[in-house]
Short mmCIF file of C-alpha atoms and ligand atoms in Angstrom, two decimals:
data_model
loop_
_atom_site.label_atom_id
_atom_site.label_comp_id
_atom_site.label_asym_id
_atom_site.label_seq_id
_atom_site.Cartn_x
_atom_site.Cartn_y
_atom_site.Cartn_z
CA MET T 1 -18.90 46.15 -49.57
CA GLY T 2 -20.36 45.75 -52.97
CA ARG T 3 -17.47 47.38 -54.76
CA ARG T 4 -16.67 44.07 -56.35
CA GLN T 5 -18.88 41.38 -57.70
CA PRO T 6 -17.46 37.99 -56.75
CA ALA T 7 -17.55 35.47 -59.55
CA GLY T 8 -20.68 33.40 -59.65
CA GLY T 9 -23.34 35.50 -58.02
CA HIS T 10 -24.47 38.46 -56.00
CA PRO T 11 -22.13 39.36 -53.17
CA GLU T 12 -24.92 39.11 -50.62
CA ARG T 13 -25.52 35.50 -51.56
CA LEU T 14 -22.03 34.59 -50.51
CA ALA T 15 -21.13 34.21 -46.88
CA ILE T 16 -17.40 34.23 -47.62
CA SER T 17 -15.57 35.42 -50.67
CA VAL T 18 -11.79 35.24 -50.85
CA ARG T 19 -9.82 36.45 -53.86
CA GLY T 20 -6.09 36.10 -54.49
CA LEU T 21 -5.28 35.85 -50.80
CA HIS T 22 -1.63 35.72 -49.83
CA GLU T 23 -0.40 35.57 -46.28
CA VAL T 24 3.32 35.99 -45.89
CA PHE T 25 5.21 35.38 -42.66
CA ARG T 26 8.67 36.69 -42.11
CA ILE T 27 10.98 34.17 -40.56
CA TYR T 28 13.74 36.11 -38.83
CA HIS T 29 17.16 34.53 -38.56
CA GLU T 30 17.80 34.02 -34.91
CA ARG T 31 21.55 33.63 -35.05
CA PRO T 32 23.20 36.96 -34.22
CA PRO T 33 24.91 38.26 -37.31
CA GLY T 34 28.68 37.70 -37.55
CA ILE T 35 31.02 40.61 -38.21
CA LYS T 36 31.03 40.01 -41.95
CA GLU T 37 27.27 39.79 -42.03
CA ARG T 38 27.02 42.95 -40.01
CA MET T 39 29.23 44.73 -42.51
CA TYR T 40 27.10 43.59 -45.37
CA ARG T 41 23.83 43.73 -43.55
CA PHE T 42 22.53 46.51 -45.69
CA ARG T 43 22.70 44.10 -48.58
CA ARG T 44 21.27 41.09 -46.85
CA SER T 45 17.79 40.45 -45.68
CA ARG T 46 17.58 39.43 -42.06
CA TYR T 47 14.51 37.38 -42.68
CA GLU T 48 13.01 35.02 -45.15
CA GLU T 49 9.50 35.32 -46.43
CA PHE T 50 7.28 32.31 -46.06
CA HIS T 51 4.06 32.14 -48.03
CA ALA T 52 1.69 30.41 -45.65
CA LEU T 53 -1.16 31.17 -48.06
CA ASP T 54 -0.20 31.34 -51.67
CA GLY T 55 -3.09 32.64 -53.70
CA ILE T 56 -6.39 31.42 -52.24
CA ASP T 57 -9.68 31.86 -54.11
CA LEU T 58 -12.75 30.67 -52.31
CA ASP T 59 -16.49 31.29 -52.32
CA VAL T 60 -18.76 29.88 -49.63
CA ARG T 61 -22.51 30.37 -49.91
CA HIS T 62 -24.77 31.00 -46.93
CA GLY T 63 -25.87 27.72 -45.42
CA GLU T 64 -22.88 25.70 -46.60
CA THR T 65 -20.84 23.60 -44.21
CA VAL T 66 -17.37 23.31 -45.67
CA ALA T 67 -14.47 21.29 -44.32
CA LEU T 68 -10.86 22.32 -44.67
CA ILE T 69 -8.33 19.52 -44.46
CA GLY T 70 -4.60 19.17 -45.14
CA HIS T 71 -1.23 18.35 -43.64
CA ASN T 72 -0.04 20.12 -40.52
CA GLY T 73 1.38 23.41 -41.66
CA SER T 74 -0.61 23.50 -44.88
CA GLY T 75 -2.20 26.81 -43.85
CA LYS T 76 -5.62 25.82 -42.49
CA SER T 77 -5.46 27.88 -39.31
CA THR T 78 -3.95 30.80 -41.17
CA LEU T 79 -6.82 30.76 -43.66
CA LEU T 80 -9.41 30.71 -40.88
CA LYS T 81 -7.66 33.60 -39.15
CA CYS T 82 -7.68 35.58 -42.39
CA ILE T 83 -11.40 34.91 -42.87
CA ALA T 84 -11.98 35.96 -39.26
CA LYS T 85 -9.89 39.11 -39.94
CA ILE T 86 -7.61 38.21 -37.05
CA LEU T 87 -4.78 38.31 -39.57
CA PRO T 88 -4.76 41.03 -42.23
CA ALA T 89 -4.30 39.82 -45.81
CA ASP T 90 -0.90 40.62 -47.27
CA GLU T 91 -2.40 40.55 -50.71
CA GLY T 92 -5.86 39.88 -52.03
CA GLU T 93 -9.28 40.36 -50.53
CA VAL T 94 -11.50 38.68 -47.96
CA VAL T 95 -15.19 39.57 -47.75
CA VAL T 96 -17.43 38.05 -45.09
CA ASN T 97 -21.13 38.87 -44.93
CA GLY T 98 -22.64 38.48 -41.49
CA ARG T 99 -21.51 38.06 -37.92
CA VAL T 100 -18.51 35.77 -37.52
CA ALA T 101 -17.73 33.64 -34.50
CA THR T 102 -14.51 31.73 -34.35
CA LEU T 103 -13.42 28.81 -32.33
CA LEU T 104 -9.72 28.81 -32.95
CA GLU T 105 -6.92 27.01 -31.23
CA LEU T 106 -7.38 25.89 -27.72
CA GLY T 107 -8.15 28.74 -25.37
CA ALA T 108 -7.49 31.49 -27.87
CA GLY T 109 -9.51 34.44 -26.64
CA PHE T 110 -9.60 33.32 -23.03
CA HIS T 111 -7.91 35.18 -20.25
CA GLU T 112 -6.23 32.71 -17.93
CA GLU T 113 -6.69 34.71 -14.75
CA LEU T 114 -10.35 35.47 -15.30
CA SER T 115 -13.08 33.09 -14.25
CA GLY T 116 -15.24 31.16 -16.67
CA ARG T 117 -18.08 33.57 -15.99
CA GLU T 118 -15.90 36.63 -16.72
CA ASN T 119 -14.61 35.02 -19.90
CA VAL T 120 -18.15 34.37 -21.10
CA TYR T 121 -18.95 38.07 -20.73
CA LEU T 122 -15.65 39.16 -22.24
CA ASN T 123 -15.93 36.88 -25.25
CA GLY T 124 -19.58 37.64 -25.76
CA ALA T 125 -18.76 41.34 -25.82
CA ILE T 126 -15.92 40.77 -28.29
CA LEU T 127 -18.34 38.86 -30.48
CA GLY T 128 -20.74 41.78 -30.41
CA LEU T 129 -23.34 40.81 -27.80
CA THR T 130 -24.76 43.28 -25.32
CA ARG T 131 -24.59 42.55 -21.61
CA ARG T 132 -28.31 41.82 -21.63
CA GLU T 133 -27.96 39.36 -24.52
CA ILE T 134 -25.19 37.57 -22.66
CA ASP T 135 -27.30 37.49 -19.47
CA ALA T 136 -30.05 35.82 -21.47
CA ALA T 137 -27.70 33.23 -22.98
CA PHE T 138 -25.56 32.66 -19.91
CA ASP T 139 -27.32 29.64 -18.41
CA ALA T 140 -27.59 27.93 -21.76
CA ILE T 141 -23.88 28.46 -22.34
CA VAL T 142 -22.95 26.96 -18.97
CA ASP T 143 -25.33 24.05 -19.52
CA PHE T 144 -23.97 23.35 -22.95
CA ALA T 145 -20.36 23.54 -21.70
CA GLU T 146 -21.09 21.46 -18.59
CA VAL T 147 -18.84 23.62 -16.43
CA HIS T 148 -21.33 24.55 -13.69
CA LYS T 149 -19.05 23.71 -10.80
CA PHE T 150 -16.09 25.64 -12.20
CA ILE T 151 -17.77 28.67 -13.67
CA ASP T 152 -16.31 30.93 -11.00
CA SER T 153 -12.77 29.47 -11.04
CA PRO T 154 -10.04 30.99 -13.22
CA VAL T 155 -9.92 29.19 -16.56
CA ARG T 156 -6.24 28.40 -16.06
CA ASN T 157 -7.50 25.60 -13.83
CA TYR T 158 -9.70 24.18 -16.57
CA SER T 159 -8.91 20.96 -18.35
CA SER T 160 -8.51 21.18 -22.13
CA GLY T 161 -11.95 19.59 -22.51
CA MET T 162 -13.53 22.28 -20.35
CA TYR T 163 -11.78 25.01 -22.31
CA VAL T 164 -13.08 23.70 -25.58
CA ARG T 165 -16.58 23.13 -24.29
CA LEU T 166 -16.84 26.63 -22.95
CA GLY T 167 -15.36 28.16 -26.10
CA PHE T 168 -17.72 26.21 -28.30
CA ALA T 169 -20.70 27.02 -26.13
CA ILE T 170 -19.99 30.74 -26.34
CA ALA T 171 -19.39 30.62 -30.08
CA VAL T 172 -22.64 28.83 -30.89
CA HIS T 173 -24.77 30.82 -28.45
CA VAL T 174 -23.69 34.05 -30.05
CA ASP T 175 -25.71 32.75 -32.99
CA PRO T 176 -23.27 33.89 -35.63
CA ASP T 177 -23.95 33.82 -39.37
CA VAL T 178 -20.54 32.33 -40.01
CA LEU T 179 -18.88 29.92 -37.60
CA LEU T 180 -15.21 29.09 -38.03
CA VAL T 181 -14.08 26.04 -36.09
CA ASP T 182 -10.44 25.03 -35.91
CA GLU T 183 -9.44 21.58 -34.80
CA VAL T 184 -11.09 21.61 -31.43
CA LEU T 185 -13.80 19.03 -31.57
CA SER T 186 -11.47 16.11 -31.07
CA VAL T 187 -10.56 17.46 -27.63
CA GLY T 188 -13.94 16.97 -26.01
CA ASP T 189 -15.37 13.61 -25.03
CA ALA T 190 -17.66 11.58 -27.25
CA SER T 191 -20.91 12.98 -25.88
CA PHE T 192 -19.70 16.54 -26.29
CA GLN T 193 -18.58 15.78 -29.84
CA GLU T 194 -22.05 14.46 -30.58
CA LYS T 195 -23.61 17.58 -29.15
CA SER T 196 -21.31 19.88 -31.11
CA MET T 197 -21.94 18.04 -34.34
CA ALA T 198 -25.68 18.22 -33.81
CA ARG T 199 -25.33 21.93 -33.14
CA MET T 200 -23.35 22.50 -36.33
CA ARG T 201 -25.91 20.54 -38.31
CA SER T 202 -28.76 22.63 -36.97
CA PHE T 203 -26.70 25.68 -37.84
CA SER T 204 -26.53 24.81 -41.47
CA GLU T 205 -30.21 23.87 -41.47
CA ARG T 206 -30.95 27.41 -40.37
CA GLY T 207 -28.96 28.78 -43.29
CA LYS T 208 -25.82 29.52 -41.29
CA THR T 209 -22.36 28.91 -42.65
CA VAL T 210 -19.69 26.74 -41.06
CA VAL T 211 -16.06 26.28 -42.03
CA LEU T 212 -14.62 23.38 -40.12
CA VAL T 213 -10.98 22.39 -39.82
CA SER T 214 -10.68 18.89 -38.51
CA HIS T 215 -8.51 15.83 -38.52
CA ASP T 216 -11.57 13.82 -37.61
CA LEU T 217 -12.39 12.62 -41.09
CA GLY T 218 -15.46 10.81 -39.84
CA ALA T 219 -16.89 14.10 -38.61
CA VAL T 220 -15.90 15.76 -41.88
CA ALA T 221 -17.71 13.11 -43.89
CA ALA T 222 -20.75 13.27 -41.64
CA LEU T 223 -21.08 17.05 -41.63
CA CYS T 224 -19.77 18.36 -44.93
CA GLU T 225 -20.70 17.71 -48.50
CA ARG T 226 -17.95 19.99 -49.68
CA THR T 227 -14.31 19.75 -48.63
CA LEU T 228 -11.27 21.80 -49.50
CA VAL T 229 -7.83 20.22 -49.44
CA LEU T 230 -5.05 22.61 -48.63
CA ASN T 231 -1.44 21.82 -49.49
CA ARG T 232 1.42 24.25 -48.98
CA GLY T 233 -0.84 27.24 -48.83
CA ARG T 234 -2.86 26.38 -51.91
CA ILE T 235 -6.27 24.85 -52.42
CA VAL T 236 -5.51 21.72 -54.39
CA PHE T 237 -9.03 20.35 -54.28
CA ASP T 238 -12.47 21.85 -53.78
CA GLY T 239 -15.38 19.51 -54.27
CA PRO T 240 -17.28 16.50 -52.96
CA THR T 241 -15.99 15.30 -49.60
CA GLU T 242 -15.56 11.72 -50.72
CA ALA T 243 -13.17 12.69 -53.53
CA ALA T 244 -11.39 15.12 -51.22
CA LEU T 245 -10.75 12.37 -48.69
CA ASP T 246 -9.31 10.12 -51.40
CA LEU T 247 -6.92 12.83 -52.43
CA TYR T 248 -6.07 13.61 -48.82
CA HIS T 249 -5.20 9.98 -48.10
CA GLN T 250 -2.95 9.99 -51.12
CA LEU T 251 -1.29 13.17 -49.91
CA MET T 252 -0.81 11.77 -46.44
CA SER T 253 0.72 8.51 -47.58
CA THR T 254 3.00 9.85 -50.29
CA GLY T 255 3.44 13.47 -49.26
CA GLU T 256 2.77 14.24 -52.90
CA LEU T 257 -0.15 15.21 -54.99
CA PRO T 258 -1.14 12.61 -57.52
CA ALA T 259 0.67 14.48 -60.27
CA PRO T 260 1.70 12.42 -63.27
CA ALA T 261 5.10 11.63 -61.84
CA ALA T 262 3.84 10.88 -58.38
CA ALA T 263 0.74 8.87 -59.11
CA GLY T 264 1.06 5.15 -58.86
CA GLN T 265 -1.50 3.23 -60.79
CA GLY T 266 -5.00 4.23 -61.56
CA ARG T 267 -7.31 6.12 -63.81
CA VAL T 268 -8.67 9.55 -63.03
CA GLY T 269 -10.39 12.31 -64.96
CA ASP T 270 -13.85 13.48 -65.98
CA LEU T 271 -14.03 10.58 -68.49
CA ARG T 272 -15.77 12.68 -71.13
CA ALA T 273 -13.15 11.14 -73.39
CA ARG T 274 -11.43 7.98 -72.36
CA ILE T 275 -9.11 5.19 -73.32
CA THR T 276 -11.20 2.26 -74.43
CA ASP T 277 -8.39 -0.03 -75.55
CA LEU T 278 -4.65 -0.18 -75.24
CA ARG T 279 -2.34 -2.49 -77.11
CA VAL T 280 1.38 -2.83 -76.59
CA GLU T 281 3.82 -4.41 -78.96
CA VAL T 282 7.48 -4.67 -78.06
CA GLY T 283 10.20 -5.92 -80.37
CA GLY T 284 7.84 -8.01 -82.48
CA LEU T 285 6.35 -9.61 -79.41
CA GLY T 286 2.65 -8.75 -79.53
CA VAL T 287 1.13 -8.05 -76.14
CA ALA T 288 -2.33 -6.73 -75.50
CA ALA T 289 -1.97 -4.91 -72.24
CA PRO T 290 -4.91 -5.31 -69.94
CA ALA T 291 -5.27 -2.92 -67.02
CA GLY T 292 -2.80 -3.92 -64.34
CA GLY T 293 -1.59 -6.76 -66.51
CA GLY T 294 1.79 -7.03 -64.85
CA PRO T 295 5.18 -5.98 -66.10
CA ILE T 296 6.31 -6.70 -69.64
CA GLY T 297 9.89 -7.80 -70.13
CA PRO T 298 12.74 -7.95 -69.72
CA VAL T 299 13.08 -6.42 -73.17
CA PRO T 300 16.52 -5.55 -74.52
CA THR T 301 17.62 -1.94 -74.76
CA GLY T 302 16.96 -0.44 -78.15
CA SER T 303 13.82 -2.50 -78.76
CA THR T 304 11.00 -0.69 -80.44
CA ALA T 305 7.76 -0.40 -78.49
CA ARG T 306 4.45 0.49 -80.06
CA PHE T 307 1.46 1.62 -78.02
CA ALA T 308 -1.92 1.82 -79.74
CA VAL T 309 -4.26 3.94 -77.65
CA GLN T 310 -7.92 3.81 -78.58
CA VAL T 311 -9.93 6.81 -77.48
CA SER T 312 -13.69 7.35 -77.37
CA ALA T 313 -15.51 10.51 -76.49
CA ARG T 314 -18.96 11.53 -75.34
CA ASP T 315 -21.07 13.45 -77.80
CA ASP T 316 -21.13 16.55 -75.64
CA LEU T 317 -17.42 16.94 -76.26
CA ILE T 318 -17.86 17.71 -79.92
CA GLY T 319 -17.25 21.36 -80.52
CA ASP T 320 -15.43 21.68 -77.21
CA GLY T 321 -11.99 21.99 -78.78
CA GLY T 322 -9.36 19.49 -79.84
CA LEU T 323 -8.26 16.42 -77.98
CA SER T 324 -4.69 15.63 -77.19
CA VAL T 325 -3.47 12.16 -76.37
CA GLY T 326 -0.32 11.93 -74.32
CA LEU T 327 2.28 9.40 -73.37
CA HIS T 328 4.49 9.76 -70.35
CA VAL T 329 7.41 7.49 -69.50
CA ARG T 330 8.70 7.57 -65.97
CA ARG T 331 10.71 5.51 -63.55
CA PRO T 332 9.16 4.80 -60.21
CA ASP T 333 12.50 5.65 -58.58
CA VAL T 334 13.46 8.73 -60.61
CA PRO T 335 11.17 11.71 -60.43
CA PRO T 336 9.82 13.38 -62.36
CA SER T 337 9.96 12.05 -65.86
CA VAL T 338 11.93 10.22 -68.50
CA TYR T 339 9.98 11.33 -71.51
CA GLU T 340 6.66 12.90 -72.24
CA THR T 341 4.92 13.63 -75.49
CA ARG T 342 1.49 14.60 -76.74
CA THR T 343 -0.24 14.50 -80.07
CA SER T 344 -0.87 18.20 -79.65
CA TRP T 345 2.87 18.83 -79.39
CA ARG T 346 3.99 16.59 -82.20
CA VAL T 347 1.11 16.22 -84.63
CA THR T 348 -2.12 18.15 -84.24
CA TYR T 349 -5.22 18.74 -82.15
CA LEU T 350 -7.63 15.86 -82.68
CA ALA T 351 -11.34 16.24 -83.27
CA PRO T 352 -13.25 14.08 -80.76
CA PRO T 353 -14.76 11.01 -82.41
CA PRO T 354 -18.56 10.89 -82.52
CA GLU T 355 -20.16 8.68 -79.88
CA GLY T 356 -19.91 5.02 -80.83
CA GLU T 357 -16.77 5.63 -82.85
CA ALA T 358 -13.17 5.64 -81.69
CA LEU T 359 -9.88 6.97 -82.82
CA THR T 360 -6.58 5.23 -82.25
CA VAL T 361 -3.29 6.95 -81.66
CA THR T 362 -0.15 4.87 -81.97
CA PHE T 363 3.06 5.89 -80.28
CA GLU T 364 6.22 4.17 -81.44
CA LEU T 365 9.31 4.56 -79.30
CA ASP T 366 12.83 3.17 -79.32
CA LEU T 367 13.62 2.07 -75.81
CA ASP T 368 17.15 3.45 -75.71
CA LEU T 369 17.24 3.09 -71.99
CA LEU T 370 19.39 1.57 -69.31
CA THR T 371 18.32 -1.33 -67.14
CA GLY T 372 15.30 -0.65 -65.01
CA SER T 373 11.58 -0.66 -64.65
CA TYR T 374 9.70 1.98 -66.62
CA LEU T 375 6.10 2.95 -66.07
CA ILE T 376 4.03 4.39 -68.85
CA ASP T 377 1.04 6.64 -68.31
CA PHE T 378 -1.42 7.71 -70.97
CA LEU T 379 -3.67 10.67 -70.92
CA VAL T 380 -6.51 12.12 -72.89
CA GLY T 381 -6.96 15.81 -72.45
CA ASN T 382 -8.52 18.76 -74.11
CA ALA T 383 -5.81 20.77 -75.80
CA SER T 384 -8.03 23.85 -75.91
CA THR T 385 -9.54 23.91 -72.43
CA ASN T 386 -6.82 21.90 -70.62
CA ALA T 387 -9.52 19.65 -69.14
CA LEU T 388 -8.20 16.25 -68.14
CA HIS T 389 -10.52 13.61 -69.53
CA GLU T 390 -8.51 10.64 -68.41
CA ARG T 391 -5.10 9.91 -67.04
CA TRP T 392 -4.24 6.26 -66.83
CA SER T 393 -1.22 6.09 -64.59
CA GLY T 394 0.99 3.04 -64.70
CA ALA T 395 -0.98 1.58 -67.60
CA VAL T 396 2.09 -0.35 -68.71
CA GLU T 397 5.22 -1.39 -66.89
CA LEU T 398 8.20 -2.30 -69.01
CA ILE T 399 11.34 -3.92 -67.66
CA VAL T 400 14.28 -2.94 -69.82
CA GLU T 401 17.54 -4.79 -69.65
CA ALA T 402 20.72 -3.24 -70.97
CA PRO T 403 23.94 -5.20 -71.39
CA SER T 404 26.04 -2.67 -69.52
CA SER T 405 26.11 -2.43 -65.77
CA GLU T 406 25.88 1.34 -65.89
CA GLN T 407 23.21 3.05 -63.86
CA GLY T 408 20.63 5.63 -64.76
CA ILE T 409 18.19 6.09 -67.56
CA ALA T 410 20.02 7.19 -70.69
CA PRO T 411 22.86 5.15 -72.22
CA LEU T 412 25.11 8.09 -73.02
CA ASP T 413 27.94 5.71 -73.93
CA ALA T 414 30.81 7.46 -72.23
CA ARG T 415 34.19 7.01 -73.86
CA ILE T 416 36.57 6.70 -70.93
CA THR T 417 40.29 7.17 -70.88
CA VAL T 418 42.60 6.91 -67.91
CA HIS T 419 45.69 9.02 -67.66
CA ASN T 420 48.67 7.86 -65.61
CA PRO T 421 51.26 10.63 -66.01
CA ASP T 422 54.48 8.88 -65.20
CA GLY T 423 53.40 5.33 -65.45
CA VAL T 424 54.94 4.70 -62.03
CA TRP T 425 52.22 2.67 -60.39
CA PRO T 426 50.36 -0.30 -61.74
CA LEU T 427 47.53 1.02 -63.77
CA GLU T 428 45.61 -2.16 -63.90
CA SER T 429 44.90 -4.23 -60.89
CA HIS T 430 41.94 -6.46 -61.47
CA PRO T 431 40.21 -4.98 -64.46
CA PRO T 432 36.53 -5.72 -64.41
CA PRO T 433 35.31 -7.96 -67.15
CA LEU T 434 33.90 -5.68 -69.76
CA ASP T 435 30.40 -6.22 -70.97
CA ASP T 436 29.96 -6.95 -74.62
CA GLY T 437 28.85 -3.82 -76.32
CA GLY T 438 29.41 -1.79 -73.20
CA PRO T 439 31.76 1.12 -72.92
CA VAL T 440 35.28 0.38 -74.00
CA TYR T 441 38.08 0.88 -71.52
CA HIS T 442 41.15 2.47 -73.10
CA PRO T 443 44.07 2.56 -70.67
CA VAL T 444 46.54 5.24 -71.69
CA ARG T 445 50.09 4.85 -70.54
CA ASP T 446 52.31 7.86 -70.68
CA GLY T 447 55.90 7.62 -71.89
CA ALA T 448 57.87 4.55 -72.88
CA ARG T 449 58.41 3.32 -69.37
CA PRO T 450 56.15 0.40 -68.54
CA PRO T 451 54.29 0.75 -65.27
CA ALA T 452 56.33 -0.35 -62.26
CA GLY T 453 55.78 -3.88 -61.13
CA ARG T 454 55.10 -5.13 -64.63
N1 ADP S 501 2.95 33.74 -36.91
C1 ADP S 501 3.63 32.96 -37.72
N2 ADP S 501 4.91 33.26 -38.07
C2 ADP S 501 5.61 32.48 -38.92
N3 ADP S 501 5.13 31.37 -39.48
C3 ADP S 501 3.86 31.01 -39.17
C4 ADP S 501 3.05 31.77 -38.28
N4 ADP S 501 1.85 31.17 -38.18
C5 ADP S 501 1.91 30.08 -38.96
N5 ADP S 501 3.11 29.98 -39.57
C6 ADP S 501 3.54 28.95 -40.50
O1 ADP S 501 2.61 28.93 -41.56
C7 ADP S 501 2.37 27.61 -41.97
C8 ADP S 501 0.89 27.33 -41.90
O2 ADP S 501 0.51 27.28 -40.55
P1 ADP S 501 -0.97 26.92 -40.10
O3 ADP S 501 -1.91 27.78 -40.84
O4 ADP S 501 -0.99 26.97 -38.63
O5 ADP S 501 -1.10 25.44 -40.63
P2 ADP S 501 -2.18 24.31 -40.25
O6 ADP S 501 -3.25 24.93 -39.42
O7 ADP S 501 -2.64 23.80 -41.56
O8 ADP S 501 -1.41 23.25 -39.51
C9 ADP S 501 3.20 26.71 -41.08
O9 ADP S 501 4.39 26.38 -41.78
C10 ADP S 501 3.50 27.57 -39.90
O10 ADP S 501 4.74 27.21 -39.33
MG1 MG S 502 -3.80 24.59 -37.49
#
């Protein structure tokens, strides 16, 4: 220990410190290789690598109770196993200060054929207790687990609730410094859940550290001030539980992070600089767009739209680098983006206005677009620090109507010709009525012979 100073403090103040952790699983192809594959096997890999953890950085201080939430398969159990050193890190570093007890998936660590009593001694020993220490804790463990009648039966006869109760009882009676709990609390009955939650609370009151994986968001909110959201092996949020749960709900319902293209409507950011007014003018038709003011349009293709974005900033932003104001056009049905621009890309970095003042950035666009609904997001960011001050997603919805019936976003105005080599079958059957101003249809007939049947 101590060969590295984790960011943000003395190593001994941190219970858990994880740096650049990658955990890679090899997924072997099960199909037996065909003859060709066997011949070329030396060139092919027989497995794929799957990054279950893809660069995790995490510090947990002593006494913190941290929740870890995320989709199934997001890597929660893998991360706990890496912290518990059950899985070795493929890359990166995991430092844990203090005695760790883990309560992993159901029954992990239990031997089916051994009795409850034998498993208590076995697990206690694995967790570093002496026989005498286990003797002293034994009755309390059995009481807590409420398995008196079955303590001498093999645990294979236990119900899942009994398994979990006994596992939890052992883990907490070992009195670890760091307790890792994976998804097991929901198995027990309500009174056991109460008891376990109370136990975890008293843990953190005594300066112990808990990392809790749970789908029980009520328990997460009740126990943890800090929550990590894991998505595809990465920590996508680390902060107050309430905000984490918001993000998690968004992830669950859309399967996507609220990235610019995926977010629906709404305003997020640290609001140190923010949009204080937004005016939209399309094709001479003046519209002041209020938040959620409903779609504007239909407006004809080629109309000019002007967006005046008024931005104010807090005083503490001055000297923090230049602002950038962005505009992002997207279609709800076409990820990810139709067009995106920023003042920092096209013009310059902007000095934040002093408090009480505002600057206004006007974007003027020609809506050379095909028929459809277009959402426009605005953002205020810090071009120097990349901080997001505000993103206003779906601030404006524009319905564009193009005369042609073509589909997509960009009117690329295809010039279409049709080639009928011998002119032997009728080229035209029921030609569609052509839209005014749409693409022009130029039938080309080869040779002098008129098409048959004409
Ligand atoms: N031993 C393993 N071999 C291959 N893939 C694994 C192994 N363990 C877990 N995975 C995969 O890693 C991903 C993360 O798994 P896990 O950490 O169990 O997720 P969670 O606990 O968030 O549901 C999943 O896609 C899972 O299928
Ligand atoms: Mg899991």
